[in-house]
CSV table of N, CA and C and ligand atoms in Angstrom, one decimal:
chain,number,residue,atom,x,y,z
A,298,MET,N,83.1,47.8,48.8
A,298,MET,CA,83.8,48.7,50.3
A,298,MET,C,84.4,47.4,51.6
A,299,ILE,N,82.9,46.9,51.6
A,299,ILE,CA,82.7,45.6,53.0
A,299,ILE,C,83.4,44.9,52.4
A,300,GLY,N,84.1,44.0,53.2
A,300,GLY,CA,84.5,43.1,52.8
A,300,GLY,C,83.7,41.5,53.7
A,301,ARG,N,84.9,40.6,54.0
A,301,ARG,CA,84.4,39.3,55.0
A,301,ARG,C,83.2,39.9,56.1
A,302,LEU,N,82.5,38.8,56.3
A,302,LEU,CA,81.4,38.7,57.4
A,302,LEU,C,82.6,38.5,58.6
A,303,ASN,N,82.4,39.3,59.5
A,303,ASN,CA,83.3,39.0,60.4
A,303,ASN,C,82.5,38.0,61.4
A,304,HIS,N,81.8,39.1,62.1
A,304,HIS,CA,80.4,38.1,62.7
A,304,HIS,C,79.6,38.9,63.1
A,305,VAL,N,78.3,37.5,63.3
A,305,VAL,CA,76.9,37.6,63.6
A,305,VAL,C,77.1,37.8,65.4
A,306,ALA,N,76.2,38.9,66.0
A,306,ALA,CA,76.5,38.8,67.5
A,306,ALA,C,74.7,38.3,68.2
A,307,ILE,N,74.6,37.9,68.5
A,307,ILE,CA,73.4,37.5,69.3
A,307,ILE,C,73.2,37.8,70.5
A,308,VAL,N,72.1,37.8,71.0
A,308,VAL,CA,72.3,38.3,73.0
A,308,VAL,C,71.4,37.3,73.2
A,309,VAL,N,71.4,36.9,74.1
A,309,VAL,CA,71.5,35.7,74.7
A,309,VAL,C,71.1,35.7,76.0
A,310,PRO,N,69.5,35.4,76.7
A,310,PRO,CA,69.0,35.2,78.3
A,310,PRO,C,70.1,34.5,79.4
A,311,ASP,N,70.9,33.7,78.7
A,311,ASP,CA,71.4,32.6,79.1
A,311,ASP,C,72.7,31.9,78.3
A,312,LEU,N,73.9,32.3,78.9
A,312,LEU,CA,74.9,32.4,78.0
A,312,LEU,C,75.0,30.6,78.4
A,313,ALA,N,75.4,30.3,79.2
A,313,ALA,CA,75.7,28.9,79.2
A,313,ALA,C,74.8,27.6,78.5
A,314,ALA,N,73.5,27.9,78.7
A,314,ALA,CA,72.3,27.1,77.9
A,314,ALA,C,72.9,27.7,76.3
A,315,ALA,N,73.1,28.5,75.9
A,315,ALA,CA,73.2,29.1,74.8
A,315,ALA,C,74.3,28.6,73.6
A,316,ALA,N,75.5,28.5,74.9
A,316,ALA,CA,77.1,27.7,74.4
A,316,ALA,C,76.7,26.6,74.5
A,317,ASN,N,76.2,25.6,75.4
A,317,ASN,CA,75.6,24.4,74.9
A,317,ASN,C,74.6,24.1,74.2
A,318,THR,N,73.9,24.8,73.3
A,318,THR,CA,73.0,24.5,72.3
A,318,THR,C,74.2,24.9,70.9
A,319,TYR,N,74.8,25.9,71.0
A,319,TYR,CA,76.0,25.7,70.0
A,319,TYR,C,77.2,24.3,69.8
A,320,ALA,N,77.4,24.2,71.2
A,320,ALA,CA,78.3,23.0,71.5
A,320,ALA,C,78.0,21.7,70.9
A,321,ASN,N,76.9,21.4,71.3
A,321,ASN,CA,76.1,20.0,71.6
A,321,ASN,C,75.4,19.9,70.5
A,322,THR,N,74.1,21.1,70.7
A,322,THR,CA,73.2,20.6,69.5
A,322,THR,C,73.5,20.7,68.0
A,323,LEU,N,74.4,22.0,67.8
A,323,LEU,CA,74.9,22.3,66.5
A,323,LEU,C,76.5,21.8,66.2
A,324,GLY,N,77.1,21.2,66.9
A,324,GLY,CA,78.4,20.7,67.1
A,324,GLY,C,79.1,21.4,66.8
A,325,ALA,N,79.4,23.0,67.3
A,325,ALA,CA,80.3,23.8,66.8
A,325,ALA,C,81.0,23.9,67.6
A,326,GLN,N,82.6,24.8,67.6
A,326,GLN,CA,83.5,24.7,68.3
A,326,GLN,C,83.4,26.1,69.0
A,327,VAL,N,83.4,26.1,70.7
A,327,VAL,CA,82.8,27.4,71.7
A,327,VAL,C,83.7,27.6,72.4
A,328,SER,N,84.3,28.8,72.3
A,328,SER,CA,85.0,29.4,73.5
A,328,SER,C,84.6,29.4,75.1
A,329,GLU,N,85.2,29.9,75.9
A,329,GLU,CA,84.9,29.7,77.5
A,329,GLU,C,84.1,31.3,77.7
A,330,PRO,N,83.4,31.6,78.0
A,330,PRO,CA,83.1,33.0,78.6
A,330,PRO,C,84.3,34.1,78.8
A,331,LEU,N,83.6,34.8,78.1
A,331,LEU,CA,85.1,35.9,78.3
A,331,LEU,C,84.2,37.6,78.4
A,332,GLU,N,84.8,38.1,79.9
A,332,GLU,CA,84.1,39.0,79.9
A,332,GLU,C,84.6,40.4,79.7
A,333,LEU,N,84.0,41.1,78.9
A,333,LEU,CA,84.3,42.2,78.6
A,333,LEU,C,83.8,43.8,79.1
A,334,PRO,N,84.4,44.0,80.4
A,334,PRO,CA,83.4,45.3,81.4
A,334,PRO,C,83.6,46.3,80.5
A,335,ASP,N,84.6,46.5,79.8
A,335,ASP,CA,84.8,47.6,78.7
A,335,ASP,C,83.3,47.7,78.2
A,336,HIS,N,82.9,47.0,77.6
A,336,HIS,CA,81.9,47.1,76.7
A,336,HIS,C,80.1,46.3,77.3
A,337,GLY,N,80.8,45.8,78.3
A,337,GLY,CA,79.3,45.7,79.3
A,337,GLY,C,78.4,44.4,78.5
A,338,VAL,N,79.2,43.5,78.7
A,338,VAL,CA,78.9,42.4,77.9
A,338,VAL,C,80.0,40.8,78.3
A,339,THR,N,79.4,40.3,78.4
A,339,THR,CA,80.1,39.0,78.3
A,339,THR,C,80.0,37.9,77.2
A,340,THR,N,81.1,37.4,76.6
A,340,THR,CA,80.5,36.8,75.3
A,340,THR,C,81.3,35.4,75.2
A,341,VAL,N,80.8,34.6,74.3
A,341,VAL,CA,81.1,33.3,74.1
A,341,VAL,C,81.0,33.6,72.6
A,342,PHE,N,82.5,33.2,71.9
A,342,PHE,CA,82.9,33.0,70.8
A,342,PHE,C,82.7,32.1,70.3
A,343,VAL,N,81.7,31.7,69.0
A,343,VAL,CA,81.3,30.4,68.1
A,343,VAL,C,82.4,30.1,66.6
A,344,GLU,N,83.6,29.6,66.8
A,344,GLU,CA,84.1,29.8,65.6
A,344,GLU,C,83.6,28.7,64.6
A,345,LEU,N,82.8,29.2,63.5
A,345,LEU,CA,82.6,28.5,62.2
A,345,LEU,C,83.8,28.8,61.0
A,346,PRO,N,83.7,27.8,60.1
A,346,PRO,CA,84.9,27.6,59.2
A,346,PRO,C,85.1,28.9,58.3
A,347,ASN,N,84.0,29.7,58.2
A,347,ASN,CA,84.1,30.8,57.5
A,347,ASN,C,83.6,32.3,58.1
A,348,THR,N,83.2,32.2,59.3
A,348,THR,CA,82.9,33.4,60.5
A,348,THR,C,82.7,33.1,61.6
A,349,LYS,N,82.6,34.1,62.6
A,349,LYS,CA,81.8,33.6,64.2
A,349,LYS,C,80.6,34.3,64.3
A,350,ILE,N,80.1,33.6,65.1
A,350,ILE,CA,79.3,34.1,66.1
A,350,ILE,C,79.3,34.4,67.3
A,351,GLU,N,79.0,35.9,68.0
A,351,GLU,CA,79.3,36.2,69.3
A,351,GLU,C,78.0,36.2,69.8
A,352,LEU,N,78.0,35.1,71.1
A,352,LEU,CA,76.9,35.3,71.8
A,352,LEU,C,77.0,36.2,73.1
A,353,LEU,N,76.0,37.1,73.2
A,353,LEU,CA,76.7,38.2,74.3
A,353,LEU,C,75.5,38.5,75.2
A,354,HIS,N,76.1,38.5,76.6
A,354,HIS,CA,75.0,38.8,77.9
A,354,HIS,C,75.2,40.0,78.6
A,355,PRO,N,74.5,40.2,78.9
A,355,PRO,CA,74.4,41.8,79.6
A,355,PRO,C,75.6,41.5,80.3
A,356,LEU,N,76.4,42.4,81.1
A,356,LEU,CA,77.5,42.1,82.2
A,356,LEU,C,77.3,43.9,82.8
A,357,GLY,N,77.1,43.5,84.3
A,357,GLY,CA,77.1,44.6,85.1
A,357,GLY,C,75.7,45.9,84.1
A,358,GLU,N,76.0,47.1,85.4
A,358,GLU,CA,74.9,47.8,85.1
A,358,GLU,C,75.1,48.7,83.9
A,359,GLY,N,73.6,49.0,83.3
A,359,GLY,CA,73.6,50.2,82.1
A,359,GLY,C,74.2,48.9,80.8
A,360,SER,N,74.4,48.0,80.9
A,360,SER,CA,74.9,47.5,79.6
A,360,SER,C,74.2,48.2,78.3
A,361,PRO,N,75.1,48.4,77.4
A,361,PRO,CA,74.4,48.5,75.8
A,361,PRO,C,73.3,47.1,75.5
A,362,ILE,N,73.3,46.0,75.9
A,362,ILE,CA,72.4,44.9,75.3
A,362,ILE,C,71.4,44.6,76.0
A,363,GLY,N,71.7,45.5,77.6
A,363,GLY,CA,70.5,45.3,79.0
A,363,GLY,C,68.9,45.7,78.1
A,364,LYS,N,68.8,46.5,77.8
A,364,LYS,CA,67.6,47.3,77.1
A,364,LYS,C,67.1,45.9,75.9
A,365,PHE,N,67.9,45.6,74.7
A,365,PHE,CA,67.7,44.7,73.7
A,365,PHE,C,67.2,43.5,74.7
A,366,LEU,N,67.7,42.7,75.8
A,366,LEU,CA,67.0,41.8,76.3
A,366,LEU,C,65.8,41.8,76.5
A,367,GLU,N,65.9,43.1,77.3
A,367,GLU,CA,64.2,43.5,77.8
A,367,GLU,C,63.3,43.2,77.1
A,368,LYS,N,63.5,43.7,75.6
A,368,LYS,CA,62.3,44.2,74.5
A,368,LYS,C,62.0,42.5,74.2
A,369,ASN,N,63.5,41.6,74.4
A,369,ASN,CA,63.3,40.6,73.4
A,369,ASN,C,64.3,39.2,74.5
A,370,PRO,N,63.1,38.7,75.1
A,370,PRO,CA,63.4,38.0,76.4
A,370,PRO,C,63.7,36.8,76.2
A,371,SER,N,63.2,36.6,74.8
A,371,SER,CA,64.7,35.1,74.5
A,371,SER,C,65.2,35.2,73.6
A,372,GLY,N,65.9,36.3,73.3
A,372,GLY,CA,67.2,36.2,72.9
A,372,GLY,C,66.4,37.2,71.3
A,373,GLY,N,67.9,37.4,70.6
A,373,GLY,CA,67.7,37.3,69.3
A,373,GLY,C,69.1,38.3,68.7
A,374,MET,N,69.1,38.0,67.1
A,374,MET,CA,70.3,38.8,66.5
A,374,MET,C,70.3,40.2,66.5
A,375,HIS,N,71.8,40.6,67.0
A,375,HIS,CA,71.9,42.0,67.7
A,375,HIS,C,72.5,43.0,66.6
A,376,HIS,N,73.4,42.3,65.6
A,376,HIS,CA,73.9,43.1,65.0
A,376,HIS,C,74.5,42.2,64.0
A,377,VAL,N,75.0,42.8,62.8
A,377,VAL,CA,76.6,42.0,61.8
A,377,VAL,C,77.5,43.1,61.6
A,378,CYS,N,78.6,42.4,61.7
A,378,CYS,CA,80.0,42.7,61.5
A,378,CYS,C,80.6,42.8,60.0
A,379,TYR,N,81.1,43.6,59.4
A,379,TYR,CA,81.4,43.8,57.8
A,379,TYR,C,82.8,44.1,58.3
A,380,GLU,N,84.2,43.2,57.8
A,380,GLU,CA,85.3,43.9,57.5
A,380,GLU,C,85.3,45.3,57.0
A,381,VAL,N,86.3,45.8,56.7
A,381,VAL,CA,86.6,47.3,56.1
A,381,VAL,C,88.2,47.2,56.0
A,382,GLU,N,88.8,47.5,54.8
A,382,GLU,CA,90.7,48.2,55.3
A,382,GLU,C,90.2,49.2,56.0
A,383,ASP,N,89.7,50.1,56.0
A,383,ASP,CA,90.1,51.7,56.6
A,383,ASP,C,88.7,52.0,57.0
A,384,ILE,N,88.6,52.6,58.5
A,384,ILE,CA,87.9,52.9,59.0
A,384,ILE,C,87.2,54.3,58.6
A,385,LEU,N,87.9,55.0,58.8
A,385,LEU,CA,88.2,56.4,58.6
A,385,LEU,C,87.5,56.4,57.1
A,386,ALA,N,87.7,55.9,56.1
A,386,ALA,CA,87.6,55.9,54.7
A,386,ALA,C,86.3,55.5,54.5
A,387,ALA,N,86.3,54.4,55.4
A,387,ALA,CA,84.2,53.8,54.9
A,387,ALA,C,83.1,55.0,55.6
A,388,ARG,N,84.2,55.2,57.0
A,388,ARG,CA,82.8,55.9,57.3
A,388,ARG,C,82.7,57.2,56.6
A,389,ASP,N,83.9,58.2,55.7
A,389,ASP,CA,83.3,59.2,55.4
A,389,ASP,C,82.9,59.2,54.2
A,390,ARG,N,83.1,57.9,53.4
A,390,ARG,CA,82.0,57.5,52.7
A,390,ARG,C,80.5,57.2,53.0
A,391,LEU,N,80.5,56.8,54.0
A,391,LEU,CA,79.0,56.2,54.4
A,391,LEU,C,78.4,57.8,54.6
A,392,LEU,N,78.9,58.5,55.1
A,392,LEU,CA,78.2,59.9,55.4
A,392,LEU,C,78.2,60.6,54.5
A,393,GLU,N,78.9,60.2,53.2
A,393,GLU,CA,78.8,61.2,51.9
A,393,GLU,C,77.2,60.3,51.1
A,394,GLU,N,77.4,59.0,51.1
A,394,GLU,CA,75.9,58.7,51.1
A,394,GLU,C,74.9,58.4,51.8
A,395,GLY,N,75.0,59.5,52.9
A,395,GLY,CA,73.8,60.1,53.7
A,395,GLY,C,73.6,59.1,55.0
A,396,ALA,N,74.3,57.7,54.9
A,396,ALA,CA,74.1,57.0,56.3
A,396,ALA,C,74.9,58.0,57.5
A,397,ARG,N,74.1,57.5,58.4
A,397,ARG,CA,73.8,57.7,59.8
A,397,ARG,C,74.8,56.6,60.8
A,398,ILE,N,76.0,57.2,61.3
A,398,ILE,CA,77.1,56.9,62.1
A,398,ILE,C,76.4,57.0,63.7
A,399,LEU,N,76.2,55.9,64.1
A,399,LEU,CA,75.9,56.3,65.7
A,399,LEU,C,77.3,56.6,66.6
A,400,GLY,N,76.6,57.5,67.7
A,400,GLY,CA,77.8,58.0,68.4
A,400,GLY,C,78.6,59.3,68.2
A,401,ASP,N,79.5,59.2,68.4
A,401,ASP,CA,80.1,60.9,68.0
A,401,ASP,C,80.7,61.1,66.7
A,402,GLY,N,80.5,59.6,65.8
A,402,GLY,CA,81.2,59.4,64.6
A,402,GLY,C,82.7,59.3,64.9
A,403,GLU,N,83.7,58.8,66.2
A,403,GLU,CA,85.0,58.6,65.7
A,403,GLU,C,84.7,57.2,66.1
A,404,PRO,N,85.7,56.6,65.5
A,404,PRO,CA,85.8,55.0,66.2
A,404,PRO,C,86.2,54.4,66.9
A,405,LYS,N,85.5,53.7,67.9
A,405,LYS,CA,85.9,53.1,69.0
A,405,LYS,C,86.5,51.5,68.8
A,406,THR,N,87.3,51.4,70.3
A,406,THR,CA,87.9,49.7,69.7
A,406,THR,C,86.9,48.8,70.7
A,407,GLY,N,86.8,48.2,69.7
A,407,GLY,CA,85.6,47.1,69.4
A,407,GLY,C,86.2,46.0,70.6
A,408,ALA,N,85.5,44.8,70.4
A,408,ALA,CA,85.6,43.6,71.6
A,408,ALA,C,86.6,42.9,71.2
A,409,HIS,N,87.1,43.4,69.8
A,409,HIS,CA,88.6,42.4,69.6
A,409,HIS,C,90.1,43.4,69.6
A,410,GLY,N,89.7,44.8,70.1
A,410,GLY,CA,90.7,45.3,70.2
A,410,GLY,C,91.0,46.2,68.9
A,411,LYS,N,90.1,46.6,67.9
A,411,LYS,CA,89.9,46.6,66.6
A,411,LYS,C,89.2,47.7,66.5
A,412,PRO,N,89.7,49.2,65.9
A,412,PRO,CA,88.6,50.3,65.9
A,412,PRO,C,87.3,49.6,65.1
A,413,VAL,N,86.0,50.1,65.5
A,413,VAL,CA,84.8,49.7,64.8
A,413,VAL,C,83.6,51.0,65.2
A,414,LEU,N,82.8,51.1,64.6
A,414,LEU,CA,82.2,51.7,64.1
A,414,LEU,C,80.7,51.1,63.7
A,415,PHE,N,79.4,51.7,64.5
A,415,PHE,CA,78.4,51.4,64.2
A,415,PHE,C,77.3,52.3,63.4
A,416,LEU,N,76.5,51.3,62.6
A,416,LEU,CA,75.7,52.1,61.6
A,416,LEU,C,74.4,52.4,61.9
A,417,HIS,N,73.5,53.1,61.7
A,417,HIS,CA,72.6,53.1,62.1
A,417,HIS,C,71.3,52.2,61.3
A,418,PRO,N,70.6,51.3,62.3
A,418,PRO,CA,69.8,50.3,61.5
A,418,PRO,C,68.7,50.4,60.8
A,419,LYS,N,68.0,51.8,61.2
A,419,LYS,CA,67.0,52.6,60.0
A,419,LYS,C,67.7,52.6,58.4
A,420,ASP,N,69.1,52.7,58.4
A,420,ASP,CA,69.8,53.0,56.8
A,420,ASP,C,70.4,51.9,56.6
A,421,PHE,N,69.8,50.6,57.1
A,421,PHE,CA,70.7,49.1,57.1
A,421,PHE,C,69.6,48.1,56.8
A,422,CYS,N,68.4,48.0,56.5
A,422,CYS,CA,67.5,47.5,56.2
A,422,CYS,C,67.0,46.6,57.6
A,423,GLY,N,67.0,47.8,58.6
A,423,GLY,CA,66.5,47.5,60.0
A,423,GLY,C,67.4,46.4,60.8
A,424,THR,N,68.7,46.2,60.4
A,424,THR,CA,69.6,45.4,60.9
A,424,THR,C,71.1,46.7,61.4
A,425,LEU,N,71.3,46.5,62.8
A,425,LEU,CA,72.6,46.9,63.4
A,425,LEU,C,73.8,46.8,62.5
A,426,VAL,N,74.4,47.8,62.5
A,426,VAL,CA,75.8,47.1,61.0
A,426,VAL,C,76.9,47.5,61.8
A,427,GLU,N,77.8,47.0,62.2
A,427,GLU,CA,79.4,47.5,62.8
A,427,GLU,C,79.8,46.7,61.7
A,428,ILE,N,80.8,48.1,61.6
A,428,ILE,CA,82.5,48.1,61.1
A,428,ILE,C,83.8,47.7,61.6
A,429,GLU,N,84.3,47.0,61.5
A,429,GLU,CA,85.4,46.6,62.0
A,429,GLU,C,86.6,46.7,61.0
A,430,GLN,N,87.6,47.3,61.2
A,430,GLN,CA,88.9,47.5,60.4
A,430,GLN,C,89.9,46.2,60.6
A,431,VAL,N,90.3,45.7,60.0
A,431,VAL,CA,91.2,44.5,60.1
A,431,VAL,C,92.4,44.7,59.6
B,166,CO,CO1,80.0,42.9,67.1
């Protein structure tokens, strides 16, 4: 069912420093910071030949990644995102398999303007999983 790895998201305490690490130490192509107020994050996209890394930093009050950064002050991997062709079909299959969908179970528009859902980490090897319809 799942297709390509769309991105790995990493929460960072200092976005400029993280962008610099990826651009200069690792020699990757990085974007300018992009504020996504609806999602409570500022993000820098790292373009790799086969996928993306998204560096995330909290934006505004009540950011969904604020608590994560409190618990992981030096940052850390936040989620992986797999592509699916049909998010509603994917959701129904996951529910049938006993997996838990976070939130109300209805897809939301994600950071790339496409429908996404998040799956409970306890059902997926301790990793928060995002699925995105592409
Ligand atoms: Co994501």
